[in-house]
Short mmCIF file of C-alpha atoms in Angstrom, two decimals:
data_model
loop_
_atom_site.label_atom_id
_atom_site.label_comp_id
_atom_site.label_asym_id
_atom_site.label_seq_id
_atom_site.Cartn_x
_atom_site.Cartn_y
_atom_site.Cartn_z
CA MET A 1 108.51 111.80 100.25
CA LYS A 2 111.19 109.14 100.00
CA TYR A 3 114.79 110.18 99.45
CA TYR A 4 116.60 108.46 96.61
CA LEU A 5 119.35 111.08 96.34
CA ASP A 6 121.74 111.57 99.19
CA ILE A 7 121.11 115.30 99.53
CA LYS A 8 122.38 116.78 102.76
CA THR A 9 119.85 118.81 104.73
CA PRO A 10 120.80 121.90 106.78
CA ALA A 11 120.63 120.19 110.18
CA GLN A 12 121.78 116.75 109.15
CA ASP A 13 125.13 117.05 110.93
CA GLN A 14 123.35 117.97 114.18
CA ALA A 15 120.50 115.47 113.78
CA VAL A 16 121.63 113.12 116.56
CA ALA A 17 123.67 115.52 118.69
CA VAL A 18 121.11 115.31 121.53
CA LYS A 19 119.63 111.92 120.79
CA SER A 20 117.93 110.04 123.61
CA GLN A 21 119.31 106.69 124.67
CA PHE A 22 115.72 105.44 124.55
CA LYS A 23 115.67 104.58 120.86
CA LEU A 24 112.92 104.87 118.24
CA THR A 25 113.06 101.12 117.78
CA ASN A 26 111.26 100.94 121.15
CA HIS A 27 108.26 102.34 119.27
CA GLY A 28 108.68 99.91 116.37
CA LEU A 29 110.25 102.58 114.14
CA SER A 30 113.15 101.10 112.21
CA ASN A 31 114.87 101.41 108.82
CA LEU A 32 114.23 105.15 108.81
CA HIS A 33 116.06 107.36 106.34
CA ALA A 34 117.08 109.97 108.92
CA HIS A 35 115.88 111.03 112.33
CA TYR A 36 116.36 114.52 113.70
CA TRP A 37 116.43 114.70 117.50
CA ASN A 38 115.40 117.73 119.55
CA LEU A 39 116.40 120.34 116.99
CA THR A 40 116.30 123.94 118.20
CA THR A 41 114.02 126.58 116.71
CA PRO A 42 116.66 128.03 114.33
CA ALA A 43 117.64 124.54 113.13
CA LEU A 44 113.99 123.66 112.55
CA TYR A 45 113.50 126.90 110.61
CA GLU A 46 116.27 125.82 108.25
CA GLU A 47 114.76 122.36 107.81
CA ILE A 48 111.28 123.82 107.27
CA MET A 49 112.55 126.16 104.57
CA PHE A 50 114.68 123.45 102.97
CA ARG A 51 111.63 121.17 102.73
CA ARG A 52 109.38 124.03 101.59
CA GLU A 53 106.89 123.36 104.35
CA ALA A 54 106.24 127.05 105.08
CA ARG A 55 107.00 130.68 104.23
CA ILE A 56 108.53 133.34 106.45
CA SER A 57 106.30 136.35 107.08
CA HIS A 58 107.06 139.92 108.18
CA MET A 59 109.41 139.97 111.21
CA GLY A 60 109.97 136.23 111.24
CA PRO A 61 106.92 134.03 112.00
CA ILE A 62 106.41 131.10 109.65
CA VAL A 63 103.11 130.66 107.83
CA VAL A 64 101.98 127.08 107.20
CA SER A 65 99.04 125.45 105.48
CA THR A 66 97.51 122.53 107.34
CA GLY A 67 96.01 121.15 104.13
CA LYS A 68 92.55 119.66 103.96
CA HIS A 69 91.98 119.82 107.71
CA THR A 70 91.98 123.35 109.12
CA ALA A 71 90.34 122.25 112.38
CA ARG A 72 90.00 119.19 114.59
CA ALA A 73 88.49 116.10 112.98
CA ALA A 74 86.39 115.28 116.06
CA ASN A 75 84.54 112.41 114.38
CA ASP A 76 87.81 110.62 113.58
CA LYS A 77 89.09 110.32 117.15
CA PHE A 78 89.10 106.91 118.87
CA VAL A 79 90.22 105.42 122.19
CA VAL A 80 91.49 101.86 122.36
CA LYS A 81 89.33 99.74 124.66
CA GLY A 82 91.50 97.58 126.90
CA GLU A 83 91.21 95.93 130.31
CA GLN A 84 91.86 99.12 132.29
CA THR A 85 90.24 101.67 130.02
CA GLU A 86 87.03 99.65 129.70
CA LYS A 87 86.02 100.57 133.26
CA ASN A 88 87.56 104.07 133.43
CA VAL A 89 86.60 105.71 130.14
CA TRP A 90 83.33 107.56 129.49
CA TRP A 91 82.48 105.72 126.27
CA GLY A 92 80.24 107.46 123.77
CA GLU A 93 80.22 110.29 121.27
CA TYR A 94 83.68 111.64 122.14
CA ASN A 95 85.43 108.45 123.24
CA ARG A 96 84.63 105.97 120.50
CA PRO A 97 85.96 102.49 121.26
CA PHE A 98 88.67 101.03 119.03
CA SER A 99 89.83 97.44 119.38
CA VAL A 100 93.37 96.50 120.39
CA GLU A 101 93.69 94.36 117.25
CA LYS A 102 92.68 97.20 114.92
CA PHE A 103 95.09 99.56 116.66
CA ASN A 104 98.00 97.12 116.36
CA ASN A 105 97.28 96.52 112.67
CA LEU A 106 97.04 100.24 111.94
CA LEU A 107 100.23 100.91 113.90
CA VAL A 108 102.13 98.22 111.98
CA ARG A 109 101.06 99.77 108.66
CA LEU A 110 102.12 103.20 109.90
CA GLN A 111 105.50 101.87 111.06
CA ALA A 112 106.04 100.24 107.68
CA TYR A 113 105.06 103.46 105.89
CA LEU A 114 107.73 105.43 107.77
CA GLN A 115 110.56 103.17 106.64
CA ASP A 116 113.09 105.03 104.46
CA ARG A 117 111.54 108.37 105.49
CA ASP A 118 112.75 111.23 107.65
CA VAL A 119 111.20 111.86 111.06
CA PHE A 120 111.60 114.60 113.65
CA VAL A 121 111.63 113.87 117.36
CA GLN A 122 110.97 116.15 120.31
CA ASP A 123 111.43 114.81 123.84
CA CYS A 124 109.59 117.05 126.27
CA TYR A 125 107.04 117.17 129.09
CA ALA A 126 103.39 117.84 129.84
CA GLY A 127 102.85 119.46 133.24
CA ALA A 128 104.81 122.29 134.85
CA ASP A 129 104.50 120.79 138.35
CA THR A 130 107.33 118.27 138.65
CA ASP A 131 105.21 116.21 141.07
CA TYR A 132 102.82 115.45 138.19
CA ARG A 133 104.99 115.95 135.10
CA LEU A 134 104.55 113.46 132.25
CA PRO A 135 107.60 112.76 130.03
CA ILE A 136 106.41 112.56 126.43
CA ARG A 137 107.88 112.02 122.97
CA VAL A 138 106.39 113.37 119.76
CA VAL A 139 107.55 111.89 116.45
CA THR A 140 106.49 113.87 113.38
CA GLU A 141 106.81 113.62 109.64
CA HIS A 142 106.98 117.41 109.18
CA ALA A 143 109.66 119.67 110.58
CA TRP A 144 107.08 122.38 111.31
CA HIS A 145 105.14 119.99 113.52
CA SER A 146 108.34 119.45 115.50
CA LEU A 147 108.59 123.23 115.96
CA PHE A 148 104.90 123.26 116.95
CA VAL A 149 105.65 120.75 119.71
CA ARG A 150 108.68 122.76 120.78
CA ASN A 151 106.51 125.88 121.06
CA MET A 152 103.63 124.20 122.84
CA MET A 153 105.16 121.76 125.32
CA ILE A 154 107.56 122.08 128.26
CA MET A 155 111.13 121.55 127.16
CA ALA A 156 114.06 119.90 128.93
CA LYS A 157 116.66 122.30 130.31
CA THR A 158 119.88 120.41 129.54
CA HIS A 159 121.30 118.13 126.86
CA ASP A 160 121.97 115.46 129.48
CA GLU A 161 118.29 115.52 130.38
CA LEU A 162 117.40 114.94 126.73
CA ARG A 163 119.89 112.10 126.33
CA THR A 164 118.40 110.24 129.31
CA HIS A 165 114.77 111.06 128.49
CA VAL A 166 112.43 108.06 128.70
CA PRO A 167 108.91 108.89 127.49
CA GLU A 168 105.87 107.65 129.37
CA PHE A 169 103.65 108.50 126.39
CA THR A 170 104.45 108.82 122.68
CA VAL A 171 102.61 110.57 119.85
CA ILE A 172 103.34 109.73 116.21
CA ALA A 173 101.89 112.19 113.66
CA VAL A 174 102.14 111.40 109.93
CA PRO A 175 99.86 113.62 107.80
CA SER A 176 100.71 111.87 104.52
CA PHE A 177 99.59 108.46 105.79
CA LYS A 178 95.96 107.60 105.14
CA ALA A 179 93.91 104.93 106.84
CA ALA A 180 91.84 102.50 104.79
CA PRO A 181 88.44 102.43 106.54
CA GLU A 182 87.48 99.06 105.10
CA VAL A 183 90.69 97.57 106.55
CA ASP A 184 91.42 99.71 109.61
CA GLY A 185 87.91 100.21 110.96
CA THR A 186 88.16 104.00 110.91
CA LEU A 187 85.35 106.24 109.67
CA SER A 188 87.50 107.93 107.04
CA ASN A 189 91.10 108.18 105.86
CA THR A 190 91.79 110.42 108.85
CA PHE A 191 92.43 109.03 112.32
CA ILE A 192 93.45 110.07 115.82
CA VAL A 193 93.72 106.94 117.96
CA LEU A 194 94.80 106.99 121.62
CA ASN A 195 95.96 103.84 123.36
CA PHE A 196 96.38 104.53 127.09
CA GLU A 197 97.56 101.03 127.90
CA GLN A 198 100.28 100.97 125.23
CA LYS A 199 100.99 104.64 126.06
CA MET A 200 100.82 105.76 122.45
CA ALA A 201 98.73 107.94 120.14
CA ILE A 202 98.86 107.80 116.35
CA ILE A 203 97.60 110.51 114.00
CA GLY A 204 97.23 110.31 110.23
CA ASN A 205 95.90 112.25 107.22
CA THR A 206 95.68 115.59 109.04
CA GLY A 207 98.25 118.36 109.28
CA TYR A 208 96.29 120.40 111.80
CA GLY A 209 98.66 121.08 114.71
CA GLY A 210 95.82 121.13 117.21
CA GLU A 211 95.42 117.35 116.91
CA ILE A 212 98.85 116.83 118.50
CA LYS A 213 98.15 119.35 121.25
CA LYS A 214 94.70 118.00 122.09
CA SER A 215 95.86 114.38 122.03
CA ILE A 216 98.36 115.18 124.79
CA PHE A 217 95.66 117.11 126.69
CA THR A 218 93.34 114.09 126.45
CA VAL A 219 96.10 111.90 127.91
CA MET A 220 96.49 114.28 130.86
CA ASN A 221 92.70 114.36 131.33
CA TYR A 222 92.81 110.59 131.71
CA LEU A 223 95.85 110.31 133.97
CA MET A 224 95.58 113.31 136.31
CA PRO A 225 92.15 112.56 137.91
CA LEU A 226 93.45 109.08 138.74
CA GLU A 227 96.00 110.92 140.93
CA GLY A 228 93.41 113.22 142.49
CA VAL A 229 94.31 116.20 140.28
CA MET A 230 91.52 118.27 138.72
CA SER A 231 92.17 118.43 134.96
CA MET A 232 90.76 121.52 133.26
CA HIS A 233 90.14 123.04 129.84
CA CYS A 234 90.82 126.55 131.02
CA SER A 235 93.24 129.45 130.91
CA ALA A 236 94.77 130.87 134.08
CA ASN A 237 96.34 134.11 135.15
CA MET A 238 97.56 135.77 138.32
CA GLY A 239 97.12 139.23 139.80
CA LYS A 240 99.87 141.37 141.34
CA ASP A 241 99.03 139.97 144.77
CA GLY A 242 99.24 136.38 143.57
CA ASP A 243 95.48 135.85 143.26
CA VAL A 244 94.83 133.20 140.60
CA ALA A 245 91.84 133.20 138.24
CA LEU A 246 90.68 130.33 136.03
CA PHE A 247 88.82 130.89 132.74
CA PHE A 248 86.82 127.84 131.61
CA GLY A 249 85.48 127.81 128.07
CA LEU A 250 85.44 126.15 124.69
CA SER A 251 87.33 127.46 121.68
CA GLY A 252 85.96 130.81 120.58
CA THR A 253 84.65 131.91 123.99
CA GLY A 254 87.64 134.11 124.80
CA LYS A 255 89.86 132.00 127.10
CA THR A 256 93.08 133.07 125.42
CA THR A 257 92.06 136.67 124.76
CA LEU A 258 90.73 137.42 128.24
CA SER A 259 93.52 135.69 130.14
CA ALA A 260 96.20 137.60 128.18
CA ASP A 261 95.66 140.69 130.31
CA PRO A 262 98.50 143.25 130.48
CA ASN A 263 97.59 143.89 134.13
CA ARG A 264 97.78 140.24 135.17
CA ARG A 265 100.47 137.58 134.73
CA LEU A 266 99.64 134.67 132.41
CA ILE A 267 100.06 131.13 133.76
CA GLY A 268 98.65 129.50 130.62
CA ASP A 269 95.98 129.89 127.96
CA ASP A 270 94.26 126.52 127.61
CA GLU A 271 95.10 123.44 129.71
CA HIS A 272 95.78 123.16 133.43
CA GLY A 273 95.82 120.87 136.42
CA TRP A 274 94.75 121.81 139.96
CA SER A 275 96.52 119.75 142.62
CA ASP A 276 97.01 120.18 146.35
CA ASN A 277 99.97 122.39 145.41
CA GLY A 278 97.86 124.79 143.35
CA VAL A 279 97.32 125.37 139.62
CA PHE A 280 99.87 124.33 136.99
CA ASN A 281 100.01 124.60 133.22
CA TYR A 282 100.15 121.41 131.18
CA GLU A 283 101.86 123.25 128.33
CA GLY A 284 104.71 125.61 127.62
CA GLY A 285 103.02 127.65 124.92
CA CYS A 286 99.85 129.23 123.58
CA TYR A 287 97.66 128.32 120.61
CA ALA A 288 95.58 131.43 119.97
CA LYS A 289 92.93 132.15 117.37
CA VAL A 290 94.07 135.18 115.38
CA ILE A 291 91.18 135.88 113.01
CA ASN A 292 90.33 139.61 113.19
CA LEU A 293 93.03 140.05 115.83
CA SER A 294 93.32 143.65 116.97
CA ALA A 295 96.50 145.36 118.17
CA GLU A 296 94.35 147.63 120.33
CA ALA A 297 92.06 145.03 121.93
CA GLU A 298 94.56 142.13 122.12
CA PRO A 299 98.05 143.70 122.14
CA GLN A 300 99.81 140.76 123.82
CA ILE A 301 98.68 138.17 121.29
CA TYR A 302 99.03 140.55 118.34
CA ALA A 303 102.67 141.13 119.23
CA CYS A 304 103.29 137.37 118.97
CA THR A 305 102.25 137.40 115.29
CA ARG A 306 105.43 139.40 114.65
CA LYS A 307 107.98 137.25 116.47
CA PHE A 308 110.54 134.78 115.18
CA GLY A 309 109.53 131.26 116.15
CA THR A 310 105.78 131.79 116.03
CA ILE A 311 103.84 129.40 113.77
CA LEU A 312 100.85 130.87 111.94
CA GLU A 313 98.39 128.26 110.67
CA ASN A 314 96.39 129.09 107.52
CA VAL A 315 96.91 132.85 107.87
CA ILE A 316 96.78 134.87 104.65
CA TYR A 317 99.81 137.01 103.78
CA ASP A 318 101.01 139.14 100.89
CA PRO A 319 103.63 137.06 99.01
CA VAL A 320 105.56 140.20 98.01
CA THR A 321 105.60 142.24 101.24
CA ARG A 322 105.03 139.22 103.53
CA MET A 323 102.63 141.35 105.58
CA LEU A 324 99.82 139.41 107.28
CA ASP A 325 96.11 139.92 106.69
CA LEU A 326 94.60 138.72 109.96
CA ASP A 327 91.09 139.64 108.80
CA ASP A 328 91.14 137.30 105.79
CA GLU A 329 89.20 134.09 106.44
CA SER A 330 89.35 132.75 102.89
CA ILE A 331 91.05 129.53 104.06
CA THR A 332 89.35 129.26 107.44
CA GLU A 333 88.07 131.32 110.35
CA ASN A 334 90.15 129.08 112.57
CA THR A 335 93.48 130.78 111.88
CA ARG A 336 95.93 130.08 114.68
CA ALA A 337 99.22 131.24 116.18
CA ALA A 338 101.39 128.83 118.18
CA TYR A 339 104.11 130.47 120.27
CA PRO A 340 106.02 129.90 123.52
CA LEU A 341 104.41 131.26 126.67
CA GLU A 342 107.51 133.41 127.22
CA TYR A 343 106.50 135.52 124.20
CA ILE A 344 103.82 137.05 126.44
CA ASP A 345 105.68 139.81 128.29
CA ASN A 346 104.12 139.23 131.71
CA ALA A 347 103.93 135.43 131.65
CA VAL A 348 104.73 133.45 134.79
CA PRO A 349 108.04 131.64 134.03
CA GLU A 350 107.24 128.76 136.40
CA LYS A 351 103.84 128.25 134.71
CA MET A 352 102.37 127.63 138.16
CA GLY A 353 100.28 129.52 140.70
CA GLY A 354 98.47 129.08 144.01
CA HIS A 355 94.88 128.03 144.56
CA PRO A 356 92.34 130.10 142.57
CA LYS A 357 90.42 132.95 144.14
CA ASN A 358 87.99 133.25 141.20
CA ILE A 359 86.62 130.90 138.55
CA ILE A 360 85.18 132.38 135.36
CA MET A 361 82.96 130.17 133.20
CA LEU A 362 82.86 131.64 129.70
CA THR A 363 79.98 131.05 127.33
CA CYS A 364 79.47 132.43 123.85
CA ASP A 365 75.68 132.77 123.92
CA ALA A 366 74.45 133.01 120.33
CA SER A 367 70.89 133.43 121.64
CA GLY A 368 71.81 136.82 123.06
CA VAL A 369 69.83 136.30 126.27
CA LEU A 370 72.34 135.60 129.06
CA PRO A 371 73.65 138.53 131.11
CA PRO A 372 77.25 139.64 130.52
CA ILE A 373 78.18 138.43 134.01
CA ALA A 374 76.44 136.57 136.85
CA LYS A 375 77.57 135.41 140.30
CA LEU A 376 77.14 131.68 140.95
CA THR A 377 76.78 129.64 144.12
CA PRO A 378 79.04 126.53 144.30
CA ASP A 379 76.11 124.28 143.28
CA GLN A 380 75.20 126.60 140.39
CA ALA A 381 78.83 126.57 139.32
CA LEU A 382 78.79 122.77 139.18
CA TYR A 383 75.52 122.83 137.22
CA HIS A 384 76.99 125.15 134.59
CA PHE A 385 80.32 123.27 134.59
CA ILE A 386 78.58 119.97 133.87
CA SER A 387 76.29 121.63 131.30
CA GLY A 388 79.11 123.48 129.50
CA TYR A 389 76.76 125.63 127.42
CA THR A 390 78.19 127.67 124.56
CA SER A 391 77.90 128.19 120.83
CA LYS A 392 80.55 126.60 118.64
CA VAL A 393 82.09 129.25 116.45
CA SER A 394 82.71 128.33 112.82
CA GLY A 395 86.11 126.88 111.99
CA THR A 396 87.04 125.25 115.30
CA GLU A 397 85.81 121.84 114.16
CA VAL A 398 85.41 120.22 110.76
CA ASP A 399 81.90 120.58 109.22
CA LEU A 400 80.82 123.62 111.25
CA GLY A 401 78.97 126.22 109.16
CA LYS A 402 79.19 130.00 109.35
CA GLU A 403 76.38 130.35 111.87
CA PRO A 404 77.28 129.52 115.50
CA GLU A 405 75.88 126.20 116.65
CA ILE A 406 74.32 126.02 120.12
CA THR A 407 75.86 123.16 122.03
CA PHE A 408 76.42 121.72 125.49
CA SER A 409 79.93 120.43 126.07
CA SER A 410 80.29 119.03 129.58
CA CYS A 411 83.23 120.34 131.60
CA PHE A 412 83.63 123.01 128.90
CA GLY A 413 85.63 120.49 126.90
CA ALA A 414 83.74 117.20 126.44
CA PRO A 415 85.74 116.14 123.33
CA PHE A 416 88.88 115.95 125.51
CA MET A 417 87.41 114.53 128.72
CA VAL A 418 87.99 110.81 129.12
CA HIS A 419 86.24 110.09 132.42
CA HIS A 420 82.55 110.65 133.14
CA PRO A 421 81.78 114.38 133.80
CA ALA A 422 80.82 113.50 137.38
CA VAL A 423 84.47 112.58 138.09
CA TYR A 424 85.70 116.06 137.13
CA ALA A 425 82.70 117.76 138.79
CA GLU A 426 83.35 116.02 142.12
CA LEU A 427 87.01 117.07 142.05
CA LEU A 428 86.01 120.64 141.23
CA LYS A 429 83.41 120.74 144.00
CA ARG A 430 85.92 119.69 146.65
CA LYS A 431 88.37 122.37 145.61
CA ILE A 432 85.80 125.18 145.32
CA LEU A 433 84.53 124.48 148.85
CA LYS A 434 87.96 123.92 150.37
CA HIS A 435 89.43 127.16 149.01
CA ASP A 436 86.25 129.32 149.09
CA VAL A 437 86.46 130.16 145.38
CA LYS A 438 84.15 132.80 143.91
CA CYS A 439 82.45 131.60 140.70
CA TRP A 440 81.13 133.68 137.79
CA LEU A 441 79.31 133.01 134.51
CA VAL A 442 80.41 135.41 131.75
CA ASN A 443 78.70 135.74 128.37
CA THR A 444 81.09 136.73 125.58
CA GLY A 445 78.44 136.05 122.92
CA TRP A 446 75.67 138.29 121.63
CA SER A 447 73.70 141.19 123.11
CA GLY A 448 70.62 142.99 121.82
CA GLY A 449 69.36 139.94 119.96
CA PRO A 450 70.52 136.54 118.71
CA TYR A 451 73.27 135.97 116.14
CA GLY A 452 72.37 137.85 112.95
CA VAL A 453 70.30 140.45 114.83
CA GLY A 454 72.27 141.57 117.87
CA LYS A 455 75.95 142.44 118.21
CA ARG A 456 78.85 140.56 119.77
CA MET A 457 79.42 141.61 123.36
CA SER A 458 81.87 144.49 123.65
CA ILE A 459 85.28 143.17 124.69
CA HIS A 460 85.81 146.46 126.52
CA HIS A 461 82.70 145.85 128.64
CA THR A 462 83.69 142.22 129.26
CA ARG A 463 87.19 143.20 130.39
CA THR A 464 85.79 145.91 132.67
CA LEU A 465 83.34 143.48 134.31
CA LEU A 466 86.07 140.86 134.71
CA ASN A 467 88.57 143.28 136.21
CA THR A 468 85.93 144.51 138.67
CA ALA A 469 85.04 140.93 139.62
CA LEU A 470 88.66 139.81 140.02
CA SER A 471 89.48 142.85 142.16
CA GLY A 472 86.61 141.98 144.52
CA LYS A 473 84.81 145.25 143.91
CA LEU A 474 81.90 143.57 142.12
CA LEU A 475 81.02 141.75 145.34
CA ASN A 476 80.07 145.09 146.91
CA VAL A 477 77.35 146.20 144.46
CA GLU A 478 73.61 145.50 144.56
CA TYR A 479 72.38 142.37 142.75
CA ARG A 480 69.12 141.11 141.28
CA VAL A 481 68.14 137.43 141.16
CA ASP A 482 67.57 136.10 137.65
CA PRO A 483 63.97 134.77 137.51
CA LEU A 484 64.86 131.73 135.37
CA PHE A 485 68.34 130.62 136.40
CA GLY A 486 68.42 131.95 139.95
CA PHE A 487 71.96 133.32 139.70
CA GLU A 488 72.71 136.86 140.81
CA VAL A 489 73.29 139.63 138.27
CA PRO A 490 74.92 142.93 139.30
CA LYS A 491 72.73 145.99 138.86
CA SER A 492 75.71 148.25 138.23
CA CYS A 493 79.41 148.22 137.41
CA GLU A 494 81.59 151.27 137.01
CA GLY A 495 82.51 151.71 133.34
CA VAL A 496 79.63 149.60 131.98
CA PRO A 497 76.18 151.07 131.07
CA ASP A 498 73.46 149.72 133.39
CA LYS A 499 71.42 148.76 130.32
CA VAL A 500 74.08 146.27 129.22
CA LEU A 501 73.65 144.36 132.50
CA VAL A 502 69.95 143.76 131.78
CA PRO A 503 69.86 141.81 128.47
CA GLU A 504 66.13 142.29 127.85
CA GLU A 505 66.67 146.07 127.85
CA THR A 506 68.96 145.72 124.83
CA TRP A 507 66.33 143.87 122.75
CA HIS A 508 63.75 145.64 120.60
CA SER A 509 61.04 143.26 121.80
CA LYS A 510 60.89 142.04 125.41
CA ASP A 511 58.41 139.32 124.39
CA ALA A 512 60.90 138.01 121.83
CA TYR A 513 63.63 138.10 124.49
CA TRP A 514 61.67 136.05 127.02
CA GLN A 515 60.57 133.56 124.39
CA LYS A 516 64.22 133.02 123.44
CA TYR A 517 65.38 132.93 127.07
CA LYS A 518 62.79 130.28 128.02
CA MET A 519 63.80 128.27 124.98
CA LEU A 520 67.42 128.31 126.12
CA ALA A 521 66.38 127.33 129.66
CA SER A 522 64.44 124.35 128.32
CA LEU A 523 67.52 123.27 126.32
CA TYR A 524 69.57 123.39 129.54
CA THR A 525 66.99 121.27 131.35
CA GLU A 526 66.74 118.69 128.58
CA ASN A 527 70.51 118.39 128.26
CA PHE A 528 71.03 117.94 132.02
CA LYS A 529 68.72 114.91 132.19
CA LYS A 530 71.58 112.63 131.10
CA PHE A 531 73.71 113.74 134.09
CA LYS A 532 71.09 113.57 136.87
CA SER A 533 72.07 110.11 138.04
CA GLY A 534 75.58 111.27 138.96
CA CYS A 535 74.64 114.60 140.59
CA SER A 536 73.48 115.65 144.03
CA PRO A 537 69.94 117.01 144.56
CA GLU A 538 71.48 120.44 145.30
CA VAL A 539 73.22 120.60 141.91
CA ILE A 540 70.13 119.36 140.06
CA ALA A 541 68.03 122.03 141.80
CA SER A 542 70.48 124.72 140.62
CA GLY A 543 69.16 124.59 137.05
CA PRO A 544 66.62 126.96 135.49
CA LYS A 545 63.05 127.09 136.79
CA LEU A 546 60.49 127.07 134.00
#
């Protein structure tokens, strides 16, 4: 929207109070109507309400609609192919090449589009460890996106720090700007284009907040391995004795839910680095799925849906009472809450921890055949890390149907990994061996049959198994060796029925179970063929035996 009337907005007088000396003209943004720098949460609330971008729900969270896109537009993401990136990037399905010329032309059109319009700027950081911290700038068209960035990233502590902030990477997000595929070379009107050499990402025709978050994560996944830091799509928490646990997994597998444990301190829910100093969060906030959220099963996250400052994406609410209906999926199953990490009562303020004692690899098995937990050798852990098996749950990406879709996403986050999976796997291997990390595969998917027949794994049973594993007690029980995958499955766990630990015992037909299990094993084997050239014989031999 262009502004032809000189109407004063609520935060206009404070718009440049903490403006950086590194100007927007350095990004080619000029002749803007107004630019609002580093507004606080209350100031952004006023701007959001003034611009009618959202509604306030019961106890203060804002509820926003992300428009047409209620999930990531994975097919519309591109990486600019330059001299350096040509040899470093794992080109293919997730890193589609985009020419420098096309990027520059699209950027110029976007810069021209923003003339005489308002923009919001947040200067912040990715990376809690100051040894690896990346100064970033996010320029947004919407005030609520500026609040999203403020919730999700690591903020500067002083006004002087903001005034001297010089970004090393910049994201510009303009939902109302559409690409022209026939001119810009995009696949649709929507685009997410990352240019590592110009240190800029541009996003258009999507209001989904996750695109901003994941663009920054993708940048860190490119930069950190070049510095010898393992970059991970995982959550992390810490026990009372300082023991750190990592939870790898795609969206919908339970990373956020399982790491938000009242008995353990949360380091972060989604994106981390693992350096020689230990584990550190890339972010300053959480971005949790809230569909069917339960106050009993997920009290920490549920409490955040009732806090001032939280952003609720596409959540249904009663317009009269402003009470939320977290079970309503009429807009999307991918309803989200974005809130600062500090909203979790037992979060680690430093967002850092030591070297992990346990690694949990989460999979949502829609086949219903994997055990609820299995102990992995280091080579088996690398095999499952590179495979990244899970079932995509509806809503997390555009064009997913209701039924979960079996998939293999290397490194448990292939859409965000820029280097070849072998790069991340080699870094992980070194750290697992150096720090003697215990590795586990945990199935949060179905039991008693595949999707549509069986039931979703009990979160109570999953939490019990995890707590027993993290405490070290699960190492002391008797195990059986799985005949197909070769990993070890506990025969008992206090608080979990023995039958649950033997998946075939939960099926009505054992023949049907083994037919389905062998089918899954063959899918693993077929998928891993494309990674054999970069893996050791020991890792290759750690796959299923048919």
